[in-house]
Structure formats: C-alpha cells, structure tokens
XYZ file of C-alpha atoms in Angstrom:
182
model
C 0.353 44.353 -17.428
C -2.569 42.380 -16.517
C -2.737 39.278 -14.620
C -5.703 36.929 -13.656
C -5.083 35.185 -10.510
C -6.833 32.678 -8.405
C -5.753 31.938 -4.825
C -6.339 28.927 -3.130
C -6.066 29.072 0.587
C -6.767 26.600 3.356
C -7.393 27.169 7.099
C -8.932 25.325 9.957
C -10.258 28.651 11.491
C -13.795 30.447 10.968
C -12.623 33.285 9.158
C -16.257 34.918 8.774
C -16.573 34.754 12.623
C -12.921 36.050 12.981
C -13.998 38.783 10.582
C -16.971 39.735 12.550
C -14.753 39.956 15.874
C -12.401 42.017 13.903
C -9.452 39.464 14.178
C -9.368 39.077 10.460
C -9.797 41.687 7.726
C -13.308 41.677 6.615
C -12.274 42.832 3.005
C -9.760 40.095 2.773
C -12.230 37.544 3.806
C -14.432 38.499 0.838
C -11.770 38.526 -1.415
C -10.858 34.894 -0.652
C -14.391 33.552 0.052
C -15.357 33.421 -3.649
C -15.618 29.823 -3.551
C -15.484 27.894 -0.315
C -15.273 24.307 0.436
C -15.946 23.013 3.840
C -13.942 19.691 4.560
C -14.654 17.826 7.804
C -11.678 16.815 9.781
C -10.239 13.423 8.771
C -11.510 11.620 12.024
C -15.301 12.477 10.730
C -14.572 10.958 7.259
C -13.147 7.535 8.045
C -14.322 6.232 5.060
C -11.821 8.351 2.984
C -8.897 7.346 5.159
C -7.877 4.434 2.805
C -8.084 6.009 -0.258
C -6.246 9.028 1.099
C -3.456 6.800 2.598
C -3.205 5.043 -0.867
C -2.703 8.398 -2.700
C -0.290 9.541 -0.134
C 1.844 6.320 -0.383
C 2.067 6.654 -4.065
C 3.496 10.293 -3.653
C 5.967 8.881 -0.803
C 6.947 6.231 -3.377
C 7.507 8.462 -6.083
C 9.524 11.033 -3.936
C 11.583 8.088 -2.149
C 11.865 5.633 -5.294
C 9.902 2.844 -3.544
C 6.361 1.458 -3.546
C 4.541 0.697 -0.327
C 0.873 -0.608 0.372
C -0.972 -1.138 3.632
C -1.882 -4.561 5.166
C -5.486 -4.996 6.076
C -4.387 -4.847 9.858
C -2.545 -1.542 9.143
C -5.437 -0.176 7.616
C -7.785 -0.980 10.323
C -5.259 0.700 12.824
C -5.591 3.656 10.755
C -9.182 3.810 11.094
C -8.825 3.629 15.018
C -6.918 6.871 15.035
C -8.451 10.504 15.294
C -5.849 12.351 13.442
C -5.678 15.692 15.444
C -3.237 16.699 12.663
C -5.515 15.688 9.747
C -3.987 14.826 6.471
C -0.747 16.083 7.192
C -0.376 13.897 10.178
C -1.578 10.711 8.127
C 1.280 11.851 5.697
C 3.746 11.981 8.328
C 2.614 8.609 9.797
C 2.905 6.985 6.433
C 6.385 8.452 5.823
C 7.731 6.942 9.018
C 5.859 3.634 8.328
C 7.477 3.495 5.004
C 10.937 3.914 6.416
C 10.202 1.064 9.010
C 8.746 -1.224 6.529
C 11.143 -4.210 5.535
C 9.435 -4.611 2.256
C 6.622 -3.107 0.290
C 3.792 -3.904 2.660
C 3.385 -1.611 5.644
C 2.240 -3.743 8.679
C 0.161 -2.432 11.570
C 3.391 -2.318 13.963
C 5.124 0.067 11.458
C 2.378 2.606 12.325
C 3.285 5.113 15.171
C 0.708 7.507 16.156
C 2.400 9.532 18.784
C 4.541 12.192 17.225
C 6.817 12.270 20.272
C 7.687 8.319 20.318
C 8.795 7.253 16.730
C 9.936 3.765 16.398
C 12.846 3.000 13.920
C 13.618 -0.266 12.098
C 16.534 -2.201 13.897
C 18.209 -3.733 10.790
C 20.853 -5.282 13.156
C 18.091 -7.239 14.680
C 15.847 -9.977 13.408
C 13.954 -9.146 10.027
C 10.985 -7.003 10.580
C 11.785 -6.400 14.138
C 10.983 -2.740 15.327
C 13.075 -1.107 18.008
C 11.474 1.855 20.295
C 14.124 4.360 20.778
C 11.903 6.282 23.469
C 11.177 9.970 23.260
C 11.901 11.660 19.698
C 15.508 12.992 19.835
C 14.078 16.523 19.350
C 12.640 16.304 22.762
C 15.686 14.538 24.392
C 18.190 16.747 25.953
C 21.324 15.295 24.109
C 19.449 14.399 20.911
C 19.792 11.377 18.813
C 22.239 8.629 19.962
C 25.202 8.240 17.652
C 24.304 4.362 16.906
C 20.810 5.333 16.103
C 22.177 8.145 13.647
C 24.520 5.496 12.119
C 21.743 2.989 11.552
C 19.518 5.623 9.903
C 22.128 6.974 7.771
C 23.122 3.576 6.405
C 19.221 2.899 5.875
C 18.976 6.169 3.837
C 22.351 5.909 2.226
C 23.676 8.924 4.004
C 20.635 11.144 2.749
C 20.518 13.490 5.989
C 17.378 15.032 4.714
C 15.549 11.768 4.913
C 16.965 10.959 8.371
C 15.759 14.367 9.462
C 12.348 13.681 8.213
C 12.200 10.408 10.006
C 13.309 11.911 13.276
C 11.029 14.807 12.845
C 13.808 17.282 13.082
C 15.425 19.770 10.787
C 18.497 18.712 8.418
C 20.558 21.350 10.444
C 19.904 19.380 13.674
C 20.990 16.154 12.219
C 24.089 17.731 10.937
C 24.717 19.340 14.478
C 24.297 15.810 16.009
C 26.670 14.415 13.405
C 29.382 17.057 14.227
C 28.902 16.560 17.926
C 29.508 12.856 17.598
C 32.696 13.130 15.164
C-alpha cells in the first residue's frame, strides 16, 4: 500500500536551532521543513486582530448556535492587549465574551484578558451587568460556588461542557463540583 502524506505542524520554537543543539532530531527537522511559514506573534500584527476575531466569532457562532460581532470599543480594547497565548488566547477571550454578551454585540466590558479572573454575566442583576466572581474556580481551593454553577447551567441550558469551557476547567471538574454540592 502506498500513501502520499503531507504533515502540517506548528511550533513556537526554533527547531533548526534546537536540531543544532541536539534537542530536536535533525532528520525529523528536515522532513518537516519542506515548506516553512514564519508567522509573527499576534502582538506584532495588530492589523490582523479584527479580521481574525471576526473569523473566530463566526466559528464560535456556528458551534454555539449564535452570532456575535464586536463593538468598536471592544475592537479597540483588543488592540491594546499583547496576547501572550496568541490566537488560542484570542479565541478563549472571545468565547468568554460571547458567553457574557446579553445580545449579538460584544462590548468592551465583556472582554476579560486575565485567564485567572473570568467574569460571568449575572442575569439575575440588571440587564448587561457583569459580576466579577474573583479568581477562577480552578485556582480556588473550594472550586466554583453552587450559585455560580447553577447560574451558568441555566445560561447554557444544562450543557456542562460549555460551563466547563467558560470556567476554564474540565467537564469532569464541573461534574465533581455538582456532585459535591448535591
């Protein structure tokens, strides 16, 4: 059997340099390096942020069954951030913002750039209000508070996977917290 295979791989490391230092197999480097594309980090291509954000929001919308856009203020706020996690971090920020948004337009206050301090929509409060729950449950000793979990479960119609994504924890952790609070 013959197979014609092309491998697409991405890394944030200099594999050629690592191969020279014998930290990466040189033969593997030359197999992978047939065509290389060097992309600068997102912080160095701020002009691309709006376009990438639009594509990511479209994907999030298809996945979640919604449709979101960024307000001009939210777009400007994205330009001020360095994105140490690059496009993955931008995607995570936009997912959380979409979860917080009360409608189809994500506002600047829905954007949360600190992975350790997510904010969640407090639907019991006034419309558009955002409540800060402090450090993410994954970094608190006791985990998420029962009221917070209940609010998120209502918001996501019982979908534990989406609650876990919003909290930045595994679905199993959410399940464990729910059993703890039962």
